[in-house]
mmCIF file of C-alpha atoms and ligand atoms in Angstrom:
data_model
loop_
_atom_site.group_PDB
_atom_site.id
_atom_site.type_symbol
_atom_site.label_atom_id
_atom_site.label_comp_id
_atom_site.label_asym_id
_atom_site.label_seq_id
_atom_site.Cartn_x
_atom_site.Cartn_y
_atom_site.Cartn_z
ATOM 1 C CA UNK A 67 14.769 -2.013 -16.549
ATOM 2 C CA UNK A 68 11.427 -3.640 -17.389
ATOM 3 C CA UNK A 69 9.392 -4.112 -14.225
ATOM 4 C CA UNK A 70 6.290 -6.266 -13.794
ATOM 5 C CA UNK A 71 3.789 -4.793 -11.331
ATOM 6 C CA UNK A 72 1.189 -7.261 -10.086
ATOM 7 C CA UNK A 73 -1.829 -5.330 -8.809
ATOM 8 C CA UNK A 74 -0.405 -2.264 -10.554
ATOM 9 C CA UNK A 75 -3.831 -0.776 -11.359
ATOM 10 C CA UNK A 76 -4.555 -0.231 -7.649
ATOM 11 C CA UNK A 77 -3.798 2.720 -5.404
ATOM 12 C CA UNK A 78 -0.121 2.216 -4.540
ATOM 13 C CA UNK A 79 0.604 0.332 -7.785
ATOM 14 C CA UNK A 80 -0.660 3.098 -10.085
ATOM 15 C CA UNK A 81 1.484 5.723 -8.331
ATOM 16 C CA UNK A 82 4.500 3.419 -8.512
ATOM 17 C CA UNK A 83 3.850 2.718 -12.212
ATOM 18 C CA UNK A 84 3.907 6.464 -12.821
ATOM 19 C CA UNK A 85 7.151 6.946 -10.871
ATOM 20 C CA UNK A 86 8.806 4.058 -12.766
ATOM 21 C CA UNK A 87 7.723 5.369 -16.182
ATOM 22 C CA UNK A 88 8.925 8.865 -15.270
ATOM 23 C CA UNK A 89 12.293 7.378 -14.258
ATOM 24 C CA UNK A 90 12.600 5.787 -17.708
ATOM 25 C CA UNK A 91 11.751 2.169 -16.872
ATOM 26 C CA UNK A 92 9.379 0.001 -18.900
ATOM 27 C CA UNK A 93 6.276 -1.114 -17.001
ATOM 28 C CA UNK A 94 4.136 -4.228 -17.412
ATOM 29 C CA UNK A 95 1.002 -4.484 -15.233
ATOM 30 C CA UNK A 96 -1.038 -7.594 -14.416
ATOM 31 C CA UNK A 97 -4.245 -6.916 -12.483
ATOM 32 C CA UNK A 98 -7.606 -8.692 -12.424
ATOM 33 C CA UNK A 99 -9.284 -5.332 -11.618
ATOM 34 C CA UNK A 100 -11.049 -6.879 -8.632
ATOM 35 C CA UNK A 101 -10.455 -3.696 -6.648
ATOM 36 C CA UNK A 102 -9.434 -1.184 -9.320
ATOM 37 C CA UNK A 103 -10.202 0.258 -12.729
ATOM 38 C CA UNK A 104 -8.375 0.229 -16.066
ATOM 39 C CA UNK A 105 -8.940 3.991 -16.156
ATOM 40 C CA UNK A 106 -6.075 4.396 -13.644
ATOM 41 C CA UNK A 107 -3.736 2.892 -16.242
ATOM 42 C CA UNK A 108 -4.911 5.278 -18.991
ATOM 43 C CA UNK A 109 -4.305 8.213 -16.678
ATOM 44 C CA UNK A 110 -0.843 6.983 -15.688
ATOM 45 C CA UNK A 111 0.063 6.803 -19.390
ATOM 46 C CA UNK A 112 -1.331 10.289 -19.969
ATOM 47 C CA UNK A 113 0.659 11.727 -17.033
ATOM 48 C CA UNK A 114 3.894 9.950 -17.990
ATOM 49 C CA UNK A 115 3.518 10.654 -21.708
ATOM 50 C CA UNK A 116 4.481 7.022 -22.320
ATOM 51 C CA UNK A 117 2.595 3.765 -22.591
ATOM 52 C CA UNK A 118 2.724 0.654 -20.442
ATOM 53 C CA UNK A 119 1.675 -2.937 -21.120
ATOM 54 C CA UNK A 120 -1.460 -4.100 -19.328
ATOM 55 C CA UNK A 121 -2.845 -7.627 -18.888
ATOM 56 C CA UNK A 122 -6.170 -8.229 -17.124
ATOM 57 C CA UNK A 123 -5.904 -11.595 -15.413
ATOM 58 C CA UNK A 124 -5.494 -13.208 -12.010
ATOM 59 C CA UNK A 125 -1.928 -13.662 -10.741
ATOM 60 C CA UNK A 126 -2.944 -17.151 -9.645
ATOM 61 C CA UNK A 127 -3.076 -18.054 -13.352
ATOM 62 C CA UNK A 128 0.520 -19.335 -13.475
ATOM 63 C CA UNK A 129 0.211 -20.364 -17.154
ATOM 64 C CA UNK A 130 -0.634 -16.861 -18.296
ATOM 65 C CA UNK A 131 2.105 -15.459 -16.095
ATOM 66 C CA UNK A 132 4.540 -17.929 -17.628
ATOM 67 C CA UNK A 133 3.649 -16.683 -21.123
ATOM 68 C CA UNK A 134 4.237 -13.117 -19.974
ATOM 69 C CA UNK A 135 7.729 -13.968 -18.725
ATOM 70 C CA UNK A 136 8.494 -16.158 -21.753
ATOM 71 C CA UNK A 137 10.100 -13.520 -23.956
ATOM 72 C CA UNK A 138 12.701 -12.826 -21.274
ATOM 73 C CA UNK A 139 12.101 -9.082 -21.179
ATOM 74 C CA UNK A 140 11.142 -8.709 -17.497
ATOM 75 C CA UNK A 141 13.990 -7.892 -15.119
ATOM 76 C CA UNK A 142 12.219 -7.582 -11.766
ATOM 77 C CA UNK A 143 8.774 -7.723 -10.143
ATOM 78 C CA UNK A 144 6.911 -5.567 -7.640
ATOM 79 C CA UNK A 145 4.120 -7.612 -6.058
ATOM 80 C CA UNK A 146 1.199 -5.408 -4.990
ATOM 81 C CA UNK A 147 -1.636 -7.809 -5.875
ATOM 82 C CA UNK A 148 -3.637 -8.772 -2.826
ATOM 83 C CA UNK A 149 -6.833 -8.178 -0.901
ATOM 84 C CA UNK A 150 -6.399 -5.679 1.943
ATOM 85 C CA UNK A 151 -9.580 -5.019 3.934
ATOM 86 C CA UNK A 152 -9.098 -6.117 7.539
ATOM 87 C CA UNK A 153 -12.790 -6.512 8.439
ATOM 88 C CA UNK A 154 -13.500 -8.460 5.239
ATOM 89 C CA UNK A 155 -10.557 -10.759 6.020
ATOM 90 C CA UNK A 156 -12.118 -11.623 9.389
ATOM 91 C CA UNK A 157 -15.455 -12.434 7.709
ATOM 92 C CA UNK A 158 -13.950 -14.286 4.695
ATOM 93 C CA UNK A 159 -10.553 -15.646 5.813
ATOM 94 C CA UNK A 160 -10.388 -18.394 3.170
ATOM 95 C CA UNK A 161 -10.787 -15.893 0.360
ATOM 96 C CA UNK A 162 -7.894 -13.885 1.817
ATOM 97 C CA UNK A 163 -5.573 -16.849 2.316
ATOM 98 C CA UNK A 164 -6.404 -18.278 -1.134
ATOM 99 C CA UNK A 165 -5.888 -14.980 -2.930
ATOM 100 C CA UNK A 166 -2.915 -13.469 -1.125
ATOM 101 C CA UNK A 167 -0.914 -16.647 -0.550
ATOM 102 C CA UNK A 168 -2.019 -18.269 -3.841
ATOM 103 C CA UNK A 169 -1.042 -15.226 -5.904
ATOM 104 C CA UNK A 170 2.400 -15.164 -4.277
ATOM 105 C CA UNK A 171 3.211 -18.855 -4.778
ATOM 106 C CA UNK A 172 1.946 -18.696 -8.377
ATOM 107 C CA UNK A 173 4.120 -15.656 -9.044
ATOM 108 C CA UNK A 174 7.223 -17.190 -7.455
ATOM 109 C CA UNK A 175 6.793 -20.374 -9.518
ATOM 110 C CA UNK A 176 6.533 -18.379 -12.759
ATOM 111 C CA UNK A 177 9.514 -16.226 -11.806
ATOM 112 C CA UNK A 178 11.624 -19.249 -10.929
ATOM 113 C CA UNK A 179 10.790 -20.933 -14.242
ATOM 114 C CA UNK A 180 11.773 -17.769 -16.118
ATOM 115 C CA UNK A 181 14.841 -17.197 -13.948
ATOM 116 C CA UNK A 182 13.632 -13.757 -12.861
ATOM 117 C CA UNK A 183 14.710 -13.618 -9.250
ATOM 118 C CA UNK A 184 14.281 -10.050 -7.969
ATOM 119 C CA UNK A 185 11.071 -9.172 -6.175
ATOM 120 C CA UNK A 186 9.843 -6.234 -4.101
ATOM 121 C CA UNK A 187 6.895 -7.187 -1.904
ATOM 122 C CA UNK A 188 4.118 -4.941 -0.504
ATOM 123 C CA UNK A 189 3.980 -5.847 3.147
ATOM 124 C CA UNK A 190 2.435 -3.842 5.942
ATOM 125 C CA UNK A 191 3.064 -2.444 9.400
ATOM 126 C CA UNK A 192 0.167 -4.685 10.361
ATOM 127 C CA UNK A 193 2.643 -7.622 10.585
ATOM 128 C CA UNK A 194 3.911 -6.197 13.899
ATOM 129 C CA UNK A 195 0.513 -6.358 15.637
ATOM 130 C CA UNK A 196 0.536 -5.217 19.229
ATOM 131 C CA UNK A 197 4.204 -5.317 20.059
ATOM 132 C CA UNK A 198 3.925 -3.085 23.111
ATOM 133 C CA UNK A 199 6.135 -0.307 21.732
ATOM 134 C CA UNK A 200 4.551 2.339 19.466
ATOM 135 C CA UNK A 201 7.733 2.791 17.383
ATOM 136 C CA UNK A 202 8.187 -0.248 15.171
ATOM 137 C CA UNK A 203 11.656 -1.501 14.265
ATOM 138 C CA UNK A 204 12.190 -4.259 11.673
ATOM 139 C CA UNK A 205 13.812 -6.544 14.245
ATOM 140 C CA UNK A 206 10.577 -6.765 16.282
ATOM 141 C CA UNK A 207 8.712 -10.071 16.053
ATOM 142 C CA UNK A 208 5.794 -10.560 13.684
ATOM 143 C CA UNK A 209 2.563 -10.793 15.621
ATOM 144 C CA UNK A 210 -0.400 -10.089 13.319
ATOM 145 C CA UNK A 211 -3.872 -10.036 14.844
ATOM 146 C CA UNK A 212 -6.201 -10.638 11.877
ATOM 147 C CA UNK A 213 -6.286 -12.873 8.756
ATOM 148 C CA UNK A 214 -5.157 -10.051 6.444
ATOM 149 C CA UNK A 215 -2.111 -9.457 8.640
ATOM 150 C CA UNK A 216 -1.510 -13.198 8.825
ATOM 151 C CA UNK A 217 -1.322 -13.400 5.028
ATOM 152 C CA UNK A 218 1.336 -10.670 4.995
ATOM 153 C CA UNK A 219 3.357 -12.352 7.756
ATOM 154 C CA UNK A 220 3.074 -15.745 6.010
ATOM 155 C CA UNK A 221 4.188 -14.301 2.678
ATOM 156 C CA UNK A 222 7.201 -12.700 4.378
ATOM 157 C CA UNK A 223 8.035 -16.137 5.775
ATOM 158 C CA UNK A 224 7.579 -17.784 2.370
ATOM 159 C CA UNK A 225 9.985 -15.254 0.856
ATOM 160 C CA UNK A 226 12.540 -15.936 3.600
ATOM 161 C CA UNK A 227 12.258 -19.696 2.995
ATOM 162 C CA UNK A 228 12.589 -19.311 -0.783
ATOM 163 C CA UNK A 229 15.605 -17.020 -0.300
ATOM 164 C CA UNK A 230 17.181 -19.621 1.972
ATOM 165 C CA UNK A 231 16.662 -22.352 -0.637
ATOM 166 C CA UNK A 232 19.711 -21.046 -2.491
ATOM 167 C CA UNK A 233 18.122 -20.445 -5.909
ATOM 168 C CA UNK A 234 19.452 -16.898 -6.113
ATOM 169 C CA UNK A 235 16.285 -14.980 -5.221
ATOM 170 C CA UNK A 236 16.618 -11.428 -3.848
ATOM 171 C CA UNK A 237 13.610 -10.103 -1.919
ATOM 172 C CA UNK A 238 12.977 -6.608 -0.631
ATOM 173 C CA UNK A 239 10.035 -6.607 1.796
ATOM 174 C CA UNK A 240 8.501 -3.147 2.192
ATOM 175 C CA UNK A 241 6.357 -2.667 5.283
ATOM 176 C CA UNK A 242 4.111 0.279 4.466
ATOM 177 C CA UNK A 243 2.697 2.414 7.239
ATOM 178 C CA UNK A 244 -0.463 4.407 6.306
ATOM 179 C CA UNK A 245 -0.352 5.465 2.642
ATOM 180 C CA UNK A 246 -2.332 8.651 1.955
ATOM 181 C CA UNK A 247 -2.591 11.418 -0.652
ATOM 182 C CA UNK A 248 -2.412 11.275 -4.416
ATOM 183 C CA UNK A 249 -0.278 12.365 -7.341
ATOM 184 C CA UNK A 250 -0.107 16.164 -7.224
ATOM 185 C CA UNK A 251 -1.899 16.351 -10.603
ATOM 186 C CA UNK A 252 -5.100 15.074 -8.961
ATOM 187 C CA UNK A 253 -5.558 12.711 -11.947
ATOM 188 C CA UNK A 254 -4.882 9.474 -10.042
ATOM 189 C CA UNK A 255 -5.686 8.644 -6.423
ATOM 190 C CA UNK A 256 -7.316 6.259 -3.988
ATOM 191 C CA UNK A 257 -10.713 5.006 -5.147
ATOM 192 C CA UNK A 258 -12.083 2.601 -2.531
ATOM 193 C CA UNK A 259 -15.145 0.542 -3.361
ATOM 194 C CA UNK A 260 -18.081 0.946 -0.961
ATOM 195 C CA UNK A 261 -17.598 2.583 2.434
ATOM 196 C CA UNK A 262 -13.905 3.473 2.935
ATOM 197 C CA UNK A 263 -12.234 1.563 5.775
ATOM 198 C CA UNK A 264 -9.365 4.001 6.101
ATOM 199 C CA UNK A 265 -9.386 7.453 7.623
ATOM 200 C CA UNK A 266 -8.225 9.778 4.835
ATOM 201 C CA UNK A 267 -10.508 8.464 2.054
ATOM 202 C CA UNK A 268 -13.417 8.643 4.492
ATOM 203 C CA UNK A 269 -12.573 12.251 5.420
ATOM 204 C CA UNK A 270 -12.201 13.105 1.714
ATOM 205 C CA UNK A 271 -15.668 11.713 0.984
ATOM 206 C CA UNK A 272 -17.143 13.759 3.852
ATOM 207 C CA UNK A 273 -15.415 16.867 2.483
ATOM 208 C CA UNK A 274 -16.857 16.317 -0.997
ATOM 209 C CA UNK A 275 -20.365 15.695 0.384
ATOM 210 C CA UNK A 276 -20.616 11.967 -0.313
ATOM 211 C CA UNK A 277 -20.938 11.202 3.425
ATOM 212 C CA UNK A 278 -22.496 13.344 6.173
ATOM 213 C CA UNK A 279 -19.867 13.029 8.906
ATOM 214 C CA UNK A 280 -16.712 11.290 10.049
ATOM 215 C CA UNK A 281 -17.139 8.745 12.824
ATOM 216 C CA UNK A 282 -14.093 9.033 15.097
ATOM 217 C CA UNK A 283 -13.320 5.610 16.527
ATOM 218 C CA UNK A 284 -12.629 6.482 20.162
ATOM 219 C CA UNK A 285 -11.201 9.527 21.938
ATOM 220 C CA UNK A 286 -10.148 7.774 25.140
ATOM 221 C CA UNK A 287 -6.774 6.378 24.049
ATOM 222 C CA UNK A 288 -3.634 7.291 25.945
ATOM 223 C CA UNK A 289 -2.542 9.788 23.305
ATOM 224 C CA UNK A 290 -2.249 13.590 23.429
ATOM 225 C CA UNK A 291 -5.855 14.220 22.292
ATOM 226 C CA UNK A 292 -7.243 10.748 23.023
ATOM 227 C CA UNK A 293 -7.623 9.694 19.342
ATOM 228 C CA UNK A 294 -5.542 7.042 17.553
ATOM 229 C CA UNK A 295 -2.081 7.993 16.284
ATOM 230 C CA UNK A 296 -0.591 6.674 13.001
ATOM 231 C CA UNK A 297 2.301 7.324 10.606
ATOM 232 C CA UNK A 298 0.714 8.740 7.425
ATOM 233 C CA UNK A 299 3.023 8.522 4.435
ATOM 234 C CA UNK A 300 2.418 10.304 1.127
ATOM 235 C CA UNK A 301 1.801 7.735 -1.609
ATOM 236 C CA UNK A 302 4.281 9.496 -3.930
ATOM 237 C CA UNK A 303 7.006 9.079 -1.277
ATOM 238 C CA UNK A 304 5.981 5.439 -0.981
ATOM 239 C CA UNK A 305 6.239 5.053 -4.773
ATOM 240 C CA UNK A 306 9.757 6.516 -4.628
ATOM 241 C CA UNK A 307 10.561 3.919 -1.945
ATOM 242 C CA UNK A 308 9.949 1.170 -4.534
ATOM 243 C CA UNK A 309 12.403 2.772 -6.940
ATOM 244 C CA UNK A 310 14.962 2.989 -4.140
ATOM 245 C CA UNK A 311 14.359 -0.665 -3.254
ATOM 246 C CA UNK A 312 14.779 -1.779 -6.891
ATOM 247 C CA UNK A 313 18.032 0.159 -7.093
ATOM 248 C CA UNK A 314 19.437 -1.446 -3.912
ATOM 249 C CA UNK A 315 18.207 -5.030 -3.937
ATOM 250 C CA UNK A 316 19.587 -7.366 -1.252
ATOM 251 C CA UNK A 317 22.297 -9.864 -2.160
ATOM 252 C CA UNK A 318 21.324 -13.221 -3.698
ATOM 253 C CA UNK A 319 19.517 -15.621 -1.334
ATOM 254 C CA UNK A 320 18.475 -12.800 0.988
ATOM 255 C CA UNK A 321 15.077 -11.401 2.028
ATOM 256 C CA UNK A 322 15.318 -8.039 3.810
ATOM 257 C CA UNK A 323 12.461 -6.058 5.400
ATOM 258 C CA UNK A 324 12.232 -2.260 5.484
ATOM 259 C CA UNK A 325 9.770 0.066 7.199
ATOM 260 C CA UNK A 326 8.447 2.719 4.816
ATOM 261 C CA UNK A 327 7.018 5.455 7.001
ATOM 262 C CA UNK A 328 7.734 9.044 7.970
ATOM 263 C CA UNK A 329 8.906 8.263 11.490
ATOM 264 C CA UNK A 330 6.308 10.207 13.472
ATOM 265 C CA UNK A 331 2.632 9.938 14.322
ATOM 266 C CA UNK A 332 -0.420 12.124 13.829
ATOM 267 C CA UNK A 333 -3.756 11.750 15.619
ATOM 268 C CA UNK A 334 -7.153 11.434 13.925
ATOM 269 C CA UNK A 335 -7.852 15.053 14.905
ATOM 270 C CA UNK A 336 -4.489 16.201 13.441
ATOM 271 C CA UNK A 337 -5.537 14.618 10.134
ATOM 272 C CA UNK A 338 -8.976 16.240 10.251
ATOM 273 C CA UNK A 339 -7.405 19.656 10.930
ATOM 274 C CA UNK A 340 -4.924 19.238 8.057
ATOM 275 C CA UNK A 341 -7.728 18.178 5.712
ATOM 276 C CA UNK A 342 -9.935 21.111 6.738
ATOM 277 C CA UNK A 343 -7.036 23.418 5.868
ATOM 278 C CA UNK A 344 -6.641 21.720 2.490
ATOM 279 C CA UNK A 345 -10.314 21.830 1.495
ATOM 280 C CA UNK A 346 -11.281 25.075 3.192
ATOM 281 C CA UNK A 347 -14.422 23.678 4.774
ATOM 282 C CA UNK A 348 -15.299 22.064 8.110
ATOM 283 C CA UNK A 349 -15.383 18.266 8.423
ATOM 284 C CA UNK A 350 -18.387 17.310 10.580
ATOM 285 C CA UNK A 351 -17.401 14.556 13.004
ATOM 286 C CA UNK A 352 -18.842 12.492 15.828
ATOM 287 C CA UNK A 353 -16.954 10.375 18.337
ATOM 288 C CA UNK A 354 -18.166 6.795 18.676
ATOM 289 C CA UNK A 355 -16.611 3.777 20.420
ATOM 290 C CA UNK A 356 -13.259 2.225 19.582
ATOM 291 C CA UNK A 357 -12.947 -0.024 16.507
ATOM 292 C CA UNK A 358 -12.118 -3.623 17.437
ATOM 293 C CA UNK A 359 -8.470 -4.458 16.810
ATOM 294 C CA UNK A 360 -7.235 -0.826 16.757
ATOM 295 C CA UNK A 361 -4.070 0.206 18.580
ATOM 296 C CA UNK A 362 -3.643 3.522 20.390
ATOM 297 C CA UNK A 363 -0.497 4.560 18.521
ATOM 298 C CA UNK A 364 2.137 3.279 16.109
ATOM 299 C CA UNK A 365 4.714 4.760 13.784
ATOM 300 C CA UNK A 366 7.774 3.665 11.863
ATOM 301 C CA UNK A 367 11.397 3.783 12.747
ATOM 302 C CA UNK A 368 12.549 4.416 9.142
ATOM 303 C CA UNK A 369 16.307 4.451 9.879
ATOM 304 C CA UNK A 370 17.041 1.175 8.059
ATOM 305 C CA UNK A 371 15.433 2.325 4.793
ATOM 306 C CA UNK A 372 17.345 5.596 5.038
ATOM 307 C CA UNK A 373 20.672 3.871 5.677
ATOM 308 C CA UNK A 374 20.368 0.942 3.234
ATOM 309 C CA UNK A 375 18.069 2.276 0.493
ATOM 310 C CA UNK A 376 18.982 5.961 0.737
ATOM 311 C CA UNK A 377 15.242 6.664 0.948
ATOM 312 C CA UNK A 378 13.382 9.074 3.175
ATOM 313 C CA UNK A 379 9.873 10.556 3.066
ATOM 314 C CA UNK A 380 9.940 14.168 1.831
ATOM 315 C CA UNK A 381 6.315 15.252 1.641
ATOM 316 C CA UNK A 382 4.256 16.549 4.582
ATOM 317 C CA UNK A 383 0.812 15.625 5.882
ATOM 318 C CA UNK A 384 -0.392 19.001 4.542
ATOM 319 C CA UNK A 385 0.932 18.049 1.073
ATOM 320 C CA UNK A 386 -0.869 14.705 1.300
ATOM 321 C CA UNK A 387 -4.182 16.300 2.301
ATOM 322 C CA UNK A 388 -3.903 18.967 -0.419
ATOM 323 C CA UNK A 389 -3.207 16.277 -3.039
ATOM 324 C CA UNK A 390 -5.954 13.961 -1.725
ATOM 325 C CA UNK A 391 -8.390 16.872 -1.888
ATOM 326 C CA UNK A 392 -7.324 17.793 -5.452
ATOM 327 C CA UNK A 393 -7.985 14.193 -6.510
ATOM 328 C CA UNK A 394 -11.285 13.863 -4.593
ATOM 329 C CA UNK A 395 -12.729 17.227 -5.621
ATOM 330 C CA UNK A 396 -11.887 16.713 -9.307
ATOM 331 C CA UNK A 397 -13.106 13.086 -9.226
ATOM 332 C CA UNK A 398 -15.956 13.023 -6.672
ATOM 333 C CA UNK A 399 -16.931 9.478 -7.727
ATOM 334 C CA UNK A 400 -13.371 8.245 -8.223
ATOM 335 C CA UNK A 401 -12.621 6.720 -11.637
ATOM 336 C CA UNK A 402 -16.242 5.860 -12.460
HETATM 337 P P1 NAD B 732 -5.446 -1.912 -4.055
HETATM 338 O O1 NAD B 732 -6.579 -2.807 -3.710
HETATM 339 O O2 NAD B 732 -5.769 -0.544 -4.563
HETATM 340 O O3 NAD B 732 -4.472 -2.634 -5.103
HETATM 341 C C1 NAD B 732 -4.297 -4.024 -5.140
HETATM 342 C C2 NAD B 732 -4.551 -4.470 -6.569
HETATM 343 O O4 NAD B 732 -4.365 -5.877 -6.681
HETATM 344 C C3 NAD B 732 -5.967 -4.163 -7.043
HETATM 345 O O5 NAD B 732 -5.891 -3.425 -8.252
HETATM 346 C C4 NAD B 732 -6.595 -5.544 -7.262
HETATM 347 O O6 NAD B 732 -7.520 -5.538 -8.332
HETATM 348 C C5 NAD B 732 -5.371 -6.376 -7.535
HETATM 349 N N1 NAD B 732 -5.482 -7.819 -7.204
HETATM 350 C C6 NAD B 732 -5.845 -8.373 -6.013
HETATM 351 N N2 NAD B 732 -5.750 -9.723 -6.088
HETATM 352 C C7 NAD B 732 -5.320 -10.020 -7.338
HETATM 353 C C8 NAD B 732 -5.024 -11.228 -8.019
HETATM 354 N N3 NAD B 732 -5.162 -12.412 -7.425
HETATM 355 N N4 NAD B 732 -4.603 -11.157 -9.305
HETATM 356 C C9 NAD B 732 -4.475 -9.956 -9.928
HETATM 357 N N5 NAD B 732 -4.742 -8.787 -9.336
HETATM 358 C C10 NAD B 732 -5.150 -8.812 -8.057
HETATM 359 O O7 NAD B 732 -4.510 -1.811 -2.771
HETATM 360 P P2 NAD B 732 -3.291 -0.838 -2.494
HETATM 361 O O8 NAD B 732 -3.691 0.088 -1.413
HETATM 362 O O9 NAD B 732 -2.746 -0.304 -3.750
HETATM 363 O O10 NAD B 732 -2.273 -1.882 -1.839
HETATM 364 C C11 NAD B 732 -1.295 -2.547 -2.621
HETATM 365 C C12 NAD B 732 -0.609 -3.579 -1.765
HETATM 366 O O11 NAD B 732 -0.041 -2.927 -0.626
HETATM 367 C C13 NAD B 732 -1.521 -4.661 -1.204
HETATM 368 O O12 NAD B 732 -0.832 -5.890 -1.201
HETATM 369 C C14 NAD B 732 -1.795 -4.199 0.216
HETATM 370 O O13 NAD B 732 -2.089 -5.276 1.070
HETATM 371 C C15 NAD B 732 -0.484 -3.539 0.573
HETATM 372 N N6 NAD B 732 -0.634 -2.509 1.601
HETATM 373 C C16 NAD B 732 -1.516 -1.493 1.411
HETATM 374 C C17 NAD B 732 -1.684 -0.543 2.410
HETATM 375 C C18 NAD B 732 -2.691 0.572 2.247
HETATM 376 O O14 NAD B 732 -3.131 1.136 3.233
HETATM 377 N N7 NAD B 732 -3.071 0.962 1.051
HETATM 378 C C19 NAD B 732 -0.933 -0.614 3.598
HETATM 379 C C20 NAD B 732 -0.029 -1.655 3.749
HETATM 380 C C21 NAD B 732 0.124 -2.609 2.735
HETATM 381 C C1 UD1 B 733 -5.775 -0.152 8.982
HETATM 382 C C2 UD1 B 733 -5.748 -1.640 9.198
HETATM 383 C C3 UD1 B 733 -4.329 -2.144 8.937
HETATM 384 C C4 UD1 B 733 -3.890 -1.745 7.527
HETATM 385 C C5 UD1 B 733 -4.003 -0.234 7.368
HETATM 386 C C6 UD1 B 733 -3.696 0.169 5.962
HETATM 387 C C7 UD1 B 733 -7.460 -2.127 10.883
HETATM 388 C C8 UD1 B 733 -7.724 -2.566 12.283
HETATM 389 N N1 UD1 B 733 -6.158 -1.959 10.557
HETATM 390 O O1 UD1 B 733 -4.873 0.422 9.871
HETATM 391 O O2 UD1 B 733 -4.276 -3.542 9.054
HETATM 392 O O3 UD1 B 733 -2.555 -2.136 7.295
HETATM 393 O O4 UD1 B 733 -5.353 0.169 7.668
HETATM 394 O O5 UD1 B 733 -3.551 1.548 5.869
HETATM 395 O O6 UD1 B 733 -8.368 -1.950 10.091
HETATM 396 N N2 UD1 B 733 -10.387 6.046 12.045
HETATM 397 C C9 UD1 B 733 -11.507 6.725 12.477
HETATM 398 N N3 UD1 B 733 -12.605 6.733 11.657
HETATM 399 C C10 UD1 B 733 -12.630 6.102 10.434
HETATM 400 C C11 UD1 B 733 -11.473 5.416 10.016
HETATM 401 C C12 UD1 B 733 -10.373 5.395 10.857
HETATM 402 O O7 UD1 B 733 -11.537 7.302 13.547
HETATM 403 O O8 UD1 B 733 -13.671 6.141 9.742
HETATM 404 C C13 UD1 B 733 -9.178 6.050 12.905
HETATM 405 C C14 UD1 B 733 -8.713 4.687 13.361
HETATM 406 O O9 UD1 B 733 -9.303 4.321 14.586
HETATM 407 C C15 UD1 B 733 -7.194 4.901 13.473
HETATM 408 C C16 UD1 B 733 -6.903 5.931 12.393
HETATM 409 O O10 UD1 B 733 -8.132 6.583 12.121
HETATM 410 O O11 UD1 B 733 -6.873 5.448 14.725
HETATM 411 C C17 UD1 B 733 -6.356 5.330 11.110
HETATM 412 O O12 UD1 B 733 -7.241 4.302 10.679
HETATM 413 P P1 UD1 B 733 -7.009 3.522 9.289
HETATM 414 O O13 UD1 B 733 -6.871 4.503 8.190
HETATM 415 O O14 UD1 B 733 -8.103 2.529 9.172
HETATM 416 O O15 UD1 B 733 -5.594 2.822 9.457
HETATM 417 P P2 UD1 B 733 -5.063 1.790 10.578
HETATM 418 O O16 UD1 B 733 -6.045 1.625 11.665
HETATM 419 O O17 UD1 B 733 -3.700 2.228 10.948
#
């Protein structure tokens, strides 16, 4: 198949592009490089030993998208393009709504015009919000607590409405838990701009000497060691989840959500210990207060993805830390 990846130059997109090329698919990427670098695409081609097609433009440019679809070669789309920083979304909600919702409606219009009606969407566990139970099941209500999460919940709703309109669309909604790690080559990985918001890239930058210490956001949660617990999923397993989703798309006029997670939680201190093992050096850390909006614990119930997509996470947290360290130590400043 020929697959269009919007936002395919980013962290999850680049790993999925590699997995698709390795599986023999053709890959077309559209990315405005707002939060990524074209270098990731060169490295994906080098690792796969095959080339992909890259277009640098904004997905909201429906005319350019239309031209891309015009030759009829694209079979399906994976829609990664979006802004994803929670704190930034609270400070600049309009930018988040305009980009994330606007990119999705533009894409759907271009797909409809070209009669390409299969789409896999990058959603997030953040759509559940504080549901009370730490183990999330797809049937739980959506209850996002910040503008970023709202955009994901709204896009899920848009996809459900478009599916229900009877135009033959098939939507697979993938709710990622916490993607971590890198391709085992260490050639591609997560390259956040500025101060990392997420735990593992922050720890990796401490390990490589770019930052003096990890700030642990609270150790007074009701968890085994008092620090927050999350479901960390290796990005290569997540990439495989997209291949599984493309191979088992829902029936026409259906939008179906799947949790992509491991199905268990690790604490902040578990992650630090695993990373120390991977890099062979201590990670200095200091406990500060809780981060606003954080939950004590959450993890996926991945049974639906296993049953319907035949997908399950195979790599361990130790694998993820070893691969993240290989990437970070070989590329201390990321792609630049
Ligand atoms: P990323 O920022 O590395 O990748 C997103 C890519 O989209 C970037 O390359 C960016 O330049 C591009 N982009 C953004 N808006 C665009 C637009 N309007 N037109 C064209 N390109 C645009 O993020 P990621 O971690 O790879 O995440 C991919 C998707 O998965 C996002 O939608 C994100 O919200 C979602 N997600 C990520 C995580 C995570 O922790 N990484 C968790 C849950 C969901
Ligand atoms: C965060 C986002 C969530 C998004 C997800 C993507 C918030 C409130 N939530 O979730 O919407 O979908 O990233 O992966 O931002 N931690 C520290 N120190 C740090 C960074 C994190 O102690 O410097 C702790 C956090 O308190 C948390 C855990 O590490 O307990 C994981 O944090 P993070 O990687 O930011 O992921 P989430 O909070 O799950």
